[in-house]
Amino acid sequence: MARYLTISGNQKVLGSATSTSAGVADADKIVATGPDGFIDPSLLPDSEQIIREAGEGLSARDAVNIYNDGGTAKVRKADASSFSTRAMGFVKDNSLVTEDAVVFSEGIIGGFAGLTIGDPVFLSATSGEITQAPPTGAGDIWQMLGEAYSATEVRIEIEEAIVL
């Protein structure tokens, strides 16, 4: 836990940095990274994330699609089998069905393995997964999701899907 000292009157006060945000109540607090070394999504600006109900179980690093389920926007794993399941972002954490899922459409996401640095990353035909060899089947979609910044990190840059 990250700690810091402040002066209040003539006393020294030991404080704790916050690693998650409850909103306005946490204004002007010092931020600490979590156990994974990253800043918690609740501390990031709204423009980088959107929260929607998980329509299925999601795993950390899944490429996801936001879809209409009877008038409710929900999140499911994306795949390259059709335009309707194209990727719209990634989730950094696991989410069970009906739990809130935090979807990121920009930034850097880590935890992958074996990526070729500098090469593009595409949506895979396997639900939720990425590949560096884009799908080529008739009716599949070709969608670049970003580029590998390291063997384990992807800089998210989601492009429009193209039906093959």
Tab-separated table of N, CA and C in Angstrom:
chain	number	residue	atom	x	y	z
A	1	MET	N	0.840	-1.167	0.000
A	1	MET	CA	0.000	0.000	0.000
A	1	MET	C	0.888	1.234	0.000
A	2	ALA	N	0.612	2.146	-0.928
A	2	ALA	CA	1.387	3.369	-1.012
A	2	ALA	C	0.958	4.334	0.086
A	3	ARG	N	1.914	4.916	0.759
A	3	ARG	CA	1.648	5.839	1.875
A	3	ARG	C	2.349	7.168	1.606
A	4	TYR	N	1.849	8.222	2.237
A	4	TYR	CA	2.463	9.537	2.115
A	4	TYR	C	2.210	10.335	3.392
A	5	LEU	N	3.027	11.374	3.591
A	5	LEU	CA	2.897	12.252	4.759
A	5	LEU	C	2.356	13.609	4.342
A	6	THR	N	1.480	14.150	5.177
A	6	THR	CA	1.013	15.520	4.996
A	6	THR	C	1.158	16.243	6.332
A	7	ILE	N	1.072	17.534	6.287
A	7	ILE	CA	1.127	18.350	7.509
A	7	ILE	C	-0.261	18.964	7.693
A	8	SER	N	-0.833	18.765	8.866
A	8	SER	CA	-2.126	19.346	9.216
A	8	SER	C	-1.918	20.120	10.514
A	9	GLY	N	-1.952	21.453	10.403
A	9	GLY	CA	-1.616	22.263	11.580
A	9	GLY	C	-0.152	22.053	11.897
A	10	ASN	N	0.143	21.555	13.098
A	10	ASN	CA	1.528	21.260	13.449
A	10	ASN	C	1.754	19.759	13.625
A	11	GLN	N	0.859	18.952	13.021
A	11	GLN	CA	1.000	17.493	13.113
A	11	GLN	C	1.312	16.889	11.750
A	12	LYS	N	2.080	15.821	11.778
A	12	LYS	CA	2.311	15.030	10.579
A	12	LYS	C	1.233	13.955	10.539
A	13	VAL	N	0.603	13.804	9.348
A	13	VAL	CA	-0.472	12.821	9.181
A	13	VAL	C	-0.077	11.856	8.072
A	14	LEU	N	-0.170	10.556	8.369
A	14	LEU	CA	0.145	9.518	7.394
A	14	LEU	C	-1.122	9.180	6.622
A	15	GLY	N	-1.063	9.275	5.299
A	15	GLY	CA	-2.220	8.970	4.455
A	15	GLY	C	-1.924	7.789	3.547
A	16	SER	N	-2.984	7.230	2.973
A	16	SER	CA	-2.866	6.108	2.036
A	16	SER	C	-3.347	6.542	0.664
A	17	ALA	N	-2.578	6.194	-0.360
A	17	ALA	CA	-2.980	6.493	-1.730
A	17	ALA	C	-4.154	5.589	-2.100
A	18	THR	N	-5.019	6.071	-2.992
A	18	THR	CA	-6.178	5.286	-3.416
A	18	THR	C	-5.841	4.505	-4.683
A	19	SER	N	-6.273	3.251	-4.740
A	19	SER	CA	-6.026	2.438	-5.933
A	19	SER	C	-7.306	2.217	-6.732
A	20	THR	N	-8.457	2.653	-6.203
A	20	THR	CA	-9.728	2.634	-6.934
A	20	THR	C	-10.478	3.919	-6.601
A	21	SER	N	-11.405	4.289	-7.465
A	21	SER	CA	-12.144	5.522	-7.241
A	21	SER	C	-13.630	5.256	-7.050
A	22	ALA	N	-14.212	5.991	-6.095
A	22	ALA	CA	-15.658	5.961	-5.871
A	22	ALA	C	-16.296	7.201	-6.490
A	23	GLY	N	-15.524	7.936	-7.277
A	23	GLY	CA	-16.042	9.138	-7.918
A	23	GLY	C	-15.627	10.397	-7.192
A	24	VAL	N	-16.549	11.356	-7.111
A	24	VAL	CA	-16.273	12.682	-6.560
A	24	VAL	C	-15.685	12.615	-5.152
A	25	ALA	N	-16.103	11.637	-4.370
A	25	ALA	CA	-15.591	11.523	-2.991
A	25	ALA	C	-14.076	11.324	-2.957
A	26	ASP	N	-13.498	10.861	-4.055
A	26	ASP	CA	-12.054	10.615	-4.105
A	26	ASP	C	-11.289	11.711	-4.846
A	27	ALA	N	-11.923	12.865	-5.043
A	27	ALA	CA	-11.256	13.984	-5.721
A	27	ALA	C	-10.017	14.409	-4.942
A	28	ASP	N	-8.974	14.765	-5.669
A	28	ASP	CA	-7.733	15.307	-5.108
A	28	ASP	C	-6.946	14.313	-4.257
A	29	LYS	N	-7.161	13.026	-4.467
A	29	LYS	CA	-6.390	12.022	-3.729
A	29	LYS	C	-5.211	11.555	-4.573
A	30	ILE	N	-4.178	11.125	-3.917
A	30	ILE	CA	-3.006	10.573	-4.587
A	30	ILE	C	-3.346	9.169	-5.070
A	31	VAL	N	-2.893	8.837	-6.274
A	31	VAL	CA	-3.229	7.568	-6.913
A	31	VAL	C	-2.090	6.570	-6.760
A	32	ALA	N	-2.452	5.305	-6.526
A	32	ALA	CA	-1.485	4.204	-6.465
A	32	ALA	C	-1.851	3.170	-7.511
A	33	THR	N	-0.853	2.523	-8.080
A	33	THR	CA	-1.125	1.423	-9.006
A	33	THR	C	-1.569	0.201	-8.209
A	34	GLY	N	-2.248	-0.722	-8.880
A	34	GLY	CA	-2.709	-1.949	-8.242
A	34	GLY	C	-1.604	-2.986	-8.198
A	35	PRO	N	-1.923	-4.194	-7.725
A	35	PRO	CA	-0.912	-5.251	-7.613
A	35	PRO	C	-0.332	-5.676	-8.957
A	36	ASP	N	-1.072	-5.385	-10.068
A	36	ASP	CA	-0.577	-5.718	-11.404
A	36	ASP	C	0.322	-4.623	-11.974
A	37	GLY	N	0.483	-3.520	-11.224
A	37	GLY	CA	1.324	-2.422	-11.683
A	37	GLY	C	0.604	-1.422	-12.568
A	38	PHE	N	-0.709	-1.615	-12.784
A	38	PHE	CA	-1.485	-0.725	-13.633
A	38	PHE	C	-2.458	0.096	-12.791
A	39	ILE	N	-2.902	1.199	-13.350
A	39	ILE	CA	-3.914	2.027	-12.695
A	39	ILE	C	-5.275	1.387	-12.902
A	40	ASP	N	-6.074	1.310	-11.854
A	40	ASP	CA	-7.408	0.729	-11.921
A	40	ASP	C	-8.275	1.513	-12.903
A	41	PRO	N	-9.102	0.817	-13.702
A	41	PRO	CA	-9.969	1.496	-14.671
A	41	PRO	C	-10.867	2.573	-14.059
A	42	SER	N	-11.240	2.423	-12.799
A	42	SER	CA	-12.109	3.419	-12.166
A	42	SER	C	-11.419	4.772	-12.017
A	43	LEU	N	-10.094	4.811	-12.187
A	43	LEU	CA	-9.335	6.057	-12.069
A	43	LEU	C	-9.049	6.699	-13.429
A	44	LEU	N	-9.485	6.038	-14.514
A	44	LEU	CA	-9.221	6.550	-15.859
A	44	LEU	C	-10.370	7.425	-16.349
A	45	PRO	N	-10.103	8.319	-17.279
A	45	PRO	CA	-11.171	9.173	-17.820
A	45	PRO	C	-12.244	8.340	-18.516
A	46	ASP	N	-13.474	8.850	-18.502
A	46	ASP	CA	-14.598	8.146	-19.117
A	46	ASP	C	-14.400	7.883	-20.600
A	47	SER	N	-13.650	8.727	-21.304
A	47	SER	CA	-13.484	8.568	-22.746
A	47	SER	C	-12.742	7.285	-23.103
A	48	GLU	N	-12.023	6.688	-22.180
A	48	GLU	CA	-11.248	5.489	-22.469
A	48	GLU	C	-11.990	4.205	-22.109
A	49	GLN	N	-13.133	4.323	-21.442
A	49	GLN	CA	-13.816	3.123	-21.003
A	49	GLN	C	-15.323	3.315	-21.034
A	50	ILE	N	-16.021	2.203	-21.143
A	50	ILE	CA	-17.469	2.191	-21.073
A	50	ILE	C	-17.846	0.957	-20.260
A	51	ILE	N	-18.868	1.059	-19.446
A	51	ILE	CA	-19.283	-0.065	-18.605
A	51	ILE	C	-20.630	-0.567	-19.095
A	52	ARG	N	-20.689	-1.873	-19.395
A	52	ARG	CA	-21.921	-2.514	-19.846
A	52	ARG	C	-22.027	-3.886	-19.188
A	53	GLU	N	-23.239	-4.396	-19.115
A	53	GLU	CA	-23.488	-5.715	-18.541
A	53	GLU	C	-22.914	-6.809	-19.443
A	54	ALA	N	-22.262	-7.783	-18.839
A	54	ALA	CA	-21.729	-8.922	-19.595
A	54	ALA	C	-22.880	-9.859	-19.973
A	55	GLY	N	-22.997	-10.133	-21.253
A	55	GLY	CA	-24.027	-11.052	-21.738
A	55	GLY	C	-23.570	-12.495	-21.688
A	56	GLU	N	-22.287	-12.692	-21.404
A	56	GLU	CA	-21.696	-14.019	-21.240
A	56	GLU	C	-20.454	-13.849	-20.383
A	57	GLY	N	-19.892	-14.939	-19.916
A	57	GLY	CA	-18.657	-14.862	-19.148
A	57	GLY	C	-17.534	-14.333	-20.013
A	58	LEU	N	-16.795	-13.379	-19.492
A	58	LEU	CA	-15.684	-12.770	-20.221
A	58	LEU	C	-14.398	-12.962	-19.435
A	59	SER	N	-13.312	-13.149	-20.160
A	59	SER	CA	-11.997	-13.309	-19.543
A	59	SER	C	-11.149	-12.078	-19.819
A	60	ALA	N	-10.229	-11.791	-18.922
A	60	ALA	CA	-9.305	-10.677	-19.110
A	60	ALA	C	-8.653	-10.785	-20.487
A	61	ARG	N	-8.552	-9.651	-21.172
A	61	ARG	CA	-7.951	-9.518	-22.499
A	61	ARG	C	-8.849	-9.971	-23.649
A	62	ASP	N	-10.109	-10.317	-23.386
A	62	ASP	CA	-11.012	-10.674	-24.486
A	62	ASP	C	-11.298	-9.452	-25.348
A	63	ALA	N	-11.288	-9.652	-26.667
A	63	ALA	CA	-11.814	-8.652	-27.589
A	63	ALA	C	-13.329	-8.802	-27.512
A	64	VAL	N	-14.044	-7.676	-27.402
A	64	VAL	CA	-15.487	-7.761	-27.165
A	64	VAL	C	-16.300	-6.921	-28.142
A	65	ASN	N	-17.581	-7.294	-28.226
A	65	ASN	CA	-18.579	-6.665	-29.070
A	65	ASN	C	-19.705	-6.183	-28.168
A	66	ILE	N	-20.237	-5.004	-28.434
A	66	ILE	CA	-21.397	-4.508	-27.700
A	66	ILE	C	-22.607	-4.741	-28.599
A	67	TYR	N	-23.627	-5.388	-28.056
A	67	TYR	CA	-24.787	-5.764	-28.863
A	67	TYR	C	-26.091	-5.421	-28.147
A	68	ASN	N	-27.192	-5.445	-28.910
A	68	ASN	CA	-28.514	-5.126	-28.393
A	68	ASN	C	-29.207	-6.420	-27.964
A	69	ASP	N	-29.502	-6.523	-26.691
A	69	ASP	CA	-30.222	-7.681	-26.159
A	69	ASP	C	-31.577	-7.201	-25.632
A	70	GLY	N	-32.564	-7.148	-26.522
A	70	GLY	CA	-33.904	-6.707	-26.137
A	70	GLY	C	-33.950	-5.277	-25.643
A	71	GLY	N	-33.155	-4.409	-26.239
A	71	GLY	CA	-33.137	-3.006	-25.850
A	71	GLY	C	-32.079	-2.650	-24.816
A	72	THR	N	-31.323	-3.645	-24.343
A	72	THR	CA	-30.255	-3.411	-23.379
A	72	THR	C	-28.912	-3.672	-24.050
A	73	ALA	N	-28.001	-2.709	-23.950
A	73	ALA	CA	-26.656	-2.898	-24.501
A	73	ALA	C	-25.877	-3.826	-23.579
A	74	LYS	N	-25.368	-4.909	-24.160
A	74	LYS	CA	-24.575	-5.879	-23.401
A	74	LYS	C	-23.269	-6.167	-24.138
A	75	VAL	N	-22.364	-6.836	-23.438
A	75	VAL	CA	-21.040	-7.141	-23.985
A	75	VAL	C	-20.889	-8.649	-24.139
A	76	ARG	N	-20.335	-9.074	-25.287
A	76	ARG	CA	-20.026	-10.479	-25.545
A	76	ARG	C	-18.669	-10.544	-26.237
A	77	LYS	N	-18.121	-11.750	-26.320
A	77	LYS	CA	-16.847	-11.933	-27.016
A	77	LYS	C	-17.033	-11.641	-28.501
A	78	ALA	N	-16.071	-10.934	-29.063
A	78	ALA	CA	-16.080	-10.630	-30.497
A	78	ALA	C	-15.423	-11.782	-31.247
A	79	ASP	N	-15.795	-11.931	-32.512
A	79	ASP	CA	-15.092	-12.882	-33.374
A	79	ASP	C	-15.242	-12.453	-34.821
A	80	ALA	N	-14.378	-12.991	-35.672
A	80	ALA	CA	-14.320	-12.574	-37.068
A	80	ALA	C	-15.292	-13.322	-37.967
A	81	SER	N	-16.307	-13.979	-37.396
A	81	SER	CA	-17.235	-14.761	-38.221
A	81	SER	C	-18.268	-13.905	-38.937
A	82	SER	N	-18.569	-12.715	-38.410
A	82	SER	CA	-19.537	-11.842	-39.084
A	82	SER	C	-19.375	-10.408	-38.597
A	83	PHE	N	-19.920	-9.480	-39.396
A	83	PHE	CA	-19.839	-8.065	-39.060
A	83	PHE	C	-20.540	-7.774	-37.739
A	84	SER	N	-21.603	-8.520	-37.435
A	84	SER	CA	-22.373	-8.268	-36.210
A	84	SER	C	-21.616	-8.650	-34.942
A	85	THR	N	-20.517	-9.378	-35.072
A	85	THR	CA	-19.718	-9.756	-33.895
A	85	THR	C	-18.327	-9.117	-33.925
A	86	ARG	N	-18.192	-8.020	-34.679
A	86	ARG	CA	-16.909	-7.313	-34.787
A	86	ARG	C	-16.478	-6.771	-33.418
A	87	ALA	N	-15.205	-6.481	-33.276
A	87	ALA	CA	-14.659	-5.975	-32.014
A	87	ALA	C	-14.928	-4.485	-31.861
A	88	MET	N	-15.259	-4.106	-30.624
A	88	MET	CA	-15.465	-2.699	-30.295
A	88	MET	C	-14.577	-2.270	-29.134
A	89	GLY	N	-13.852	-3.234	-28.559
A	89	GLY	CA	-12.968	-2.927	-27.451
A	89	GLY	C	-12.426	-4.197	-26.822
A	90	PHE	N	-11.789	-4.018	-25.673
A	90	PHE	CA	-11.217	-5.119	-24.900
A	90	PHE	C	-11.671	-4.984	-23.450
A	91	VAL	N	-11.687	-6.113	-22.740
A	91	VAL	CA	-11.873	-6.069	-21.290
A	91	VAL	C	-10.548	-6.456	-20.652
A	92	LYS	N	-10.201	-5.802	-19.558
A	92	LYS	CA	-8.944	-6.106	-18.879
A	92	LYS	C	-9.129	-7.107	-17.754
A	93	ASP	N	-10.387	-7.292	-17.315
A	93	ASP	CA	-10.668	-8.176	-16.180
A	93	ASP	C	-11.757	-9.181	-16.532
A	94	ASN	N	-11.798	-10.268	-15.769
A	94	ASN	CA	-12.861	-11.255	-15.918
A	94	ASN	C	-14.189	-10.650	-15.490
A	95	SER	N	-15.278	-11.075	-16.142
A	95	SER	CA	-16.636	-10.673	-15.745
A	95	SER	C	-17.550	-11.868	-15.931
A	96	LEU	N	-18.373	-12.134	-14.932
A	96	LEU	CA	-19.381	-13.181	-15.035
A	96	LEU	C	-20.607	-12.629	-15.742
A	97	VAL	N	-21.471	-13.513	-16.245
A	97	VAL	CA	-22.719	-13.092	-16.869
A	97	VAL	C	-23.475	-12.187	-15.905
A	98	THR	N	-24.025	-11.111	-16.394
A	98	THR	CA	-24.794	-10.071	-15.697
A	98	THR	C	-23.930	-9.117	-14.854
A	99	GLU	N	-22.646	-9.376	-14.691
A	99	GLU	CA	-21.771	-8.428	-13.994
A	99	GLU	C	-21.417	-7.286	-14.936
A	100	ASP	N	-21.028	-6.145	-14.360
A	100	ASP	CA	-20.539	-5.035	-15.163
A	100	ASP	C	-19.185	-5.388	-15.745
A	101	ALA	N	-19.018	-5.113	-17.024
A	101	ALA	CA	-17.738	-5.312	-17.702
A	101	ALA	C	-17.234	-3.936	-18.133
A	102	VAL	N	-15.963	-3.647	-17.877
A	102	VAL	CA	-15.357	-2.384	-18.281
A	102	VAL	C	-14.675	-2.617	-19.622
A	103	VAL	N	-15.163	-1.912	-20.655
A	103	VAL	CA	-14.670	-2.072	-22.017
A	103	VAL	C	-13.789	-0.881	-22.377
A	104	PHE	N	-12.576	-1.159	-22.856
A	104	PHE	CA	-11.623	-0.138	-23.276
A	104	PHE	C	-11.522	-0.139	-24.792
A	105	SER	N	-11.556	1.045	-25.390
A	105	SER	CA	-11.434	1.137	-26.839
A	105	SER	C	-10.163	1.859	-27.262
A	106	GLU	N	-9.340	2.212	-26.296
A	106	GLU	CA	-8.035	2.814	-26.591
A	106	GLU	C	-7.105	2.552	-25.418
A	107	GLY	N	-5.825	2.739	-25.658
A	107	GLY	CA	-4.834	2.517	-24.603
A	107	GLY	C	-3.968	1.315	-24.900
A	108	ILE	N	-3.305	0.823	-23.877
A	108	ILE	CA	-2.429	-0.343	-24.002
A	108	ILE	C	-2.944	-1.416	-23.074
A	109	ILE	N	-3.028	-2.631	-23.584
A	109	ILE	CA	-3.482	-3.770	-22.789
A	109	ILE	C	-2.393	-4.835	-22.823
A	110	GLY	N	-2.054	-5.345	-21.660
A	110	GLY	CA	-0.988	-6.339	-21.550
A	110	GLY	C	-1.522	-7.707	-21.175
A	111	GLY	N	-0.601	-8.649	-21.057
A	111	GLY	CA	-0.946	-9.996	-20.632
A	111	GLY	C	-1.000	-11.017	-21.747
A	112	PHE	N	-0.664	-10.619	-22.959
A	112	PHE	CA	-0.630	-11.558	-24.077
A	112	PHE	C	0.726	-12.263	-24.078
A	113	ALA	N	0.927	-13.180	-25.006
A	113	ALA	CA	2.214	-13.876	-25.112
A	113	ALA	C	2.539	-14.127	-26.577
A	114	GLY	N	3.834	-14.064	-26.899
A	114	GLY	CA	4.304	-14.460	-28.215
A	114	GLY	C	4.002	-13.519	-29.358
A	115	LEU	N	3.683	-12.271	-29.084
A	115	LEU	CA	3.398	-11.330	-30.165
A	115	LEU	C	4.686	-10.868	-30.821
A	116	THR	N	4.617	-10.589	-32.124
A	116	THR	CA	5.759	-10.048	-32.849
A	116	THR	C	5.700	-8.531	-32.748
A	117	ILE	N	6.686	-7.953	-32.100
A	117	ILE	CA	6.718	-6.519	-31.842
A	117	ILE	C	6.645	-5.741	-33.150
A	118	GLY	N	5.745	-4.737	-33.184
A	118	GLY	CA	5.593	-3.879	-34.346
A	118	GLY	C	4.605	-4.378	-35.376
A	119	ASP	N	4.194	-5.635	-35.285
A	119	ASP	CA	3.242	-6.183	-36.250
A	119	ASP	C	1.809	-5.897	-35.815
A	120	PRO	N	0.900	-5.788	-36.808
A	120	PRO	CA	-0.492	-5.554	-36.465
A	120	PRO	C	-1.128	-6.755	-35.771
A	121	VAL	N	-2.199	-6.463	-35.027
A	121	VAL	CA	-2.971	-7.491	-34.320
A	121	VAL	C	-4.395	-7.424	-34.871
A	122	PHE	N	-4.968	-8.586	-35.175
A	122	PHE	CA	-6.287	-8.664	-35.786
A	122	PHE	C	-7.249	-9.449	-34.905
A	123	LEU	N	-8.548	-9.249	-35.158
A	123	LEU	CA	-9.572	-10.051	-34.512
A	123	LEU	C	-9.488	-11.466	-35.065
A	124	SER	N	-9.561	-12.445	-34.194
A	124	SER	CA	-9.473	-13.854	-34.563
A	124	SER	C	-10.865	-14.429	-34.842
A	125	ALA	N	-10.894	-15.548	-35.548
A	125	ALA	CA	-12.145	-16.282	-35.746
A	125	ALA	C	-12.553	-16.994	-34.460
A	126	THR	N	-11.622	-17.123	-33.518
A	126	THR	CA	-11.910	-17.726	-32.210
A	126	THR	C	-12.431	-16.638	-31.281
A	127	SER	N	-13.598	-16.843	-30.701
A	127	SER	CA	-14.272	-15.837	-29.870
A	127	SER	C	-13.353	-15.216	-28.823
A	128	GLY	N	-13.277	-13.885	-28.847
A	128	GLY	CA	-12.541	-13.128	-27.849
A	128	GLY	C	-11.057	-13.013	-28.087
A	129	GLU	N	-10.524	-13.758	-29.039
A	129	GLU	CA	-9.072	-13.810	-29.201
A	129	GLU	C	-8.554	-12.901	-30.301
A	130	ILE	N	-7.240	-12.652	-30.241
A	130	ILE	CA	-6.544	-11.877	-31.257
A	130	ILE	C	-5.595	-12.803	-32.007
A	131	THR	N	-5.138	-12.342	-33.159
A	131	THR	CA	-4.181	-13.086	-33.960
A	131	THR	C	-3.322	-12.090	-34.733
A	132	GLN	N	-2.149	-12.523	-35.139
A	132	GLN	CA	-1.338	-11.670	-36.008
A	132	GLN	C	-1.413	-12.157	-37.453
A	133	ALA	N	-2.250	-13.183	-37.696
A	133	ALA	CA	-2.535	-13.663	-39.048
A	133	ALA	C	-4.037	-13.483	-39.273
A	134	PRO	N	-4.443	-12.450	-40.012
A	134	PRO	CA	-5.871	-12.150	-40.136
A	134	PRO	C	-6.650	-13.278	-40.813
A	135	PRO	N	-7.932	-13.432	-40.463
A	135	PRO	CA	-8.780	-14.434	-41.112
A	135	PRO	C	-8.875	-14.162	-42.607
A	136	THR	N	-9.029	-15.223	-43.397
A	136	THR	CA	-9.086	-15.077	-44.853
A	136	THR	C	-10.299	-15.756	-45.475
A	137	GLY	N	-11.163	-16.368	-44.655
A	137	GLY	CA	-12.307	-17.101	-45.187
A	137	GLY	C	-13.399	-16.186	-45.728
A	138	ALA	N	-14.092	-16.656	-46.782
A	138	ALA	CA	-15.204	-15.899	-47.360
A	138	ALA	C	-16.270	-15.676	-46.283
A	139	GLY	N	-16.709	-14.424	-46.152
A	139	GLY	CA	-17.719	-14.080	-45.155
A	139	GLY	C	-17.143	-13.679	-43.814
A	140	ASP	N	-15.869	-14.023	-43.560
A	140	ASP	CA	-15.207	-13.583	-42.326
A	140	ASP	C	-14.958	-12.079	-42.424
A	141	ILE	N	-14.573	-11.483	-41.314
A	141	ILE	CA	-14.208	-10.070	-41.349
A	141	ILE	C	-12.724	-9.902	-41.075
A	142	TRP	N	-12.171	-8.888	-41.696
A	142	TRP	CA	-10.785	-8.482	-41.485
A	142	TRP	C	-10.870	-7.212	-40.655
A	143	GLN	N	-10.316	-7.276	-39.420
A	143	GLN	CA	-10.376	-6.103	-38.550
A	143	GLN	C	-9.087	-5.990	-37.757
A	144	MET	N	-8.337	-4.923	-38.026
A	144	MET	CA	-7.125	-4.663	-37.264
A	144	MET	C	-7.530	-4.022	-35.938
A	145	LEU	N	-6.963	-4.543	-34.838
A	145	LEU	CA	-7.308	-4.062	-33.504
A	145	LEU	C	-6.204	-3.230	-32.869
A	146	GLY	N	-5.031	-3.229	-33.479
A	146	GLY	CA	-3.919	-2.464	-32.930
A	146	GLY	C	-2.606	-3.040	-33.401
A	147	GLU	N	-1.552	-2.762	-32.616
A	147	GLU	CA	-0.234	-3.288	-32.950
A	147	GLU	C	0.485	-3.713	-31.686
A	148	ALA	N	1.375	-4.674	-31.855
A	148	ALA	CA	2.129	-5.193	-30.708
A	148	ALA	C	3.229	-4.209	-30.328
A	149	TYR	N	3.174	-3.714	-29.097
A	149	TYR	CA	4.218	-2.843	-28.573
A	149	TYR	C	5.329	-3.653	-27.923
A	150	SER	N	5.015	-4.888	-27.573
A	150	SER	CA	5.990	-5.823	-27.022
A	150	SER	C	5.428	-7.217	-27.281
A	151	ALA	N	6.124	-8.238	-26.811
A	151	ALA	CA	5.635	-9.607	-26.983
A	151	ALA	C	4.374	-9.863	-26.165
A	152	THR	N	4.068	-8.946	-25.228
A	152	THR	CA	2.915	-9.145	-24.340
A	152	THR	C	1.904	-8.004	-24.342
A	153	GLU	N	2.198	-6.890	-25.058
A	153	GLU	CA	1.324	-5.719	-25.007
A	153	GLU	C	0.825	-5.304	-26.387
A	154	VAL	N	-0.443	-4.850	-26.408
A	154	VAL	CA	-1.058	-4.350	-27.633
A	154	VAL	C	-1.509	-2.919	-27.404
A	155	ARG	N	-1.139	-2.038	-28.323
A	155	ARG	CA	-1.692	-0.680	-28.318
A	155	ARG	C	-2.981	-0.758	-29.117
A	156	ILE	N	-4.107	-0.470	-28.463
A	156	ILE	CA	-5.423	-0.605	-29.079
A	156	ILE	C	-5.660	0.520	-30.071
A	157	GLU	N	-5.954	0.157	-31.320
A	157	GLU	CA	-6.339	1.064	-32.394
A	157	GLU	C	-7.333	0.318	-33.269
A	158	ILE	N	-8.579	0.281	-32.858
A	158	ILE	CA	-9.578	-0.540	-33.549
A	158	ILE	C	-10.018	0.138	-34.839
A	159	GLU	N	-9.887	-0.617	-35.938
A	159	GLU	CA	-10.291	-0.115	-37.257
A	159	GLU	C	-11.644	-0.717	-37.632
A	160	GLU	N	-12.247	-0.135	-38.662
A	160	GLU	CA	-13.523	-0.651	-39.173
A	160	GLU	C	-13.327	-2.073	-39.687
A	161	ALA	N	-14.360	-2.880	-39.534
A	161	ALA	CA	-14.318	-4.264	-40.033
A	161	ALA	C	-14.652	-4.298	-41.517
A	162	ILE	N	-13.937	-5.153	-42.246
A	162	ILE	CA	-14.167	-5.336	-43.680
A	162	ILE	C	-14.600	-6.785	-43.894
A	163	VAL	N	-15.767	-6.977	-44.532
A	163	VAL	CA	-16.255	-8.340	-44.799
A	163	VAL	C	-15.512	-8.886	-46.007
A	164	LEU	N	-14.943	-10.086	-45.869
A	164	LEU	CA	-14.187	-10.704	-46.971
A	164	LEU	C	-15.110	-11.444	-47.918
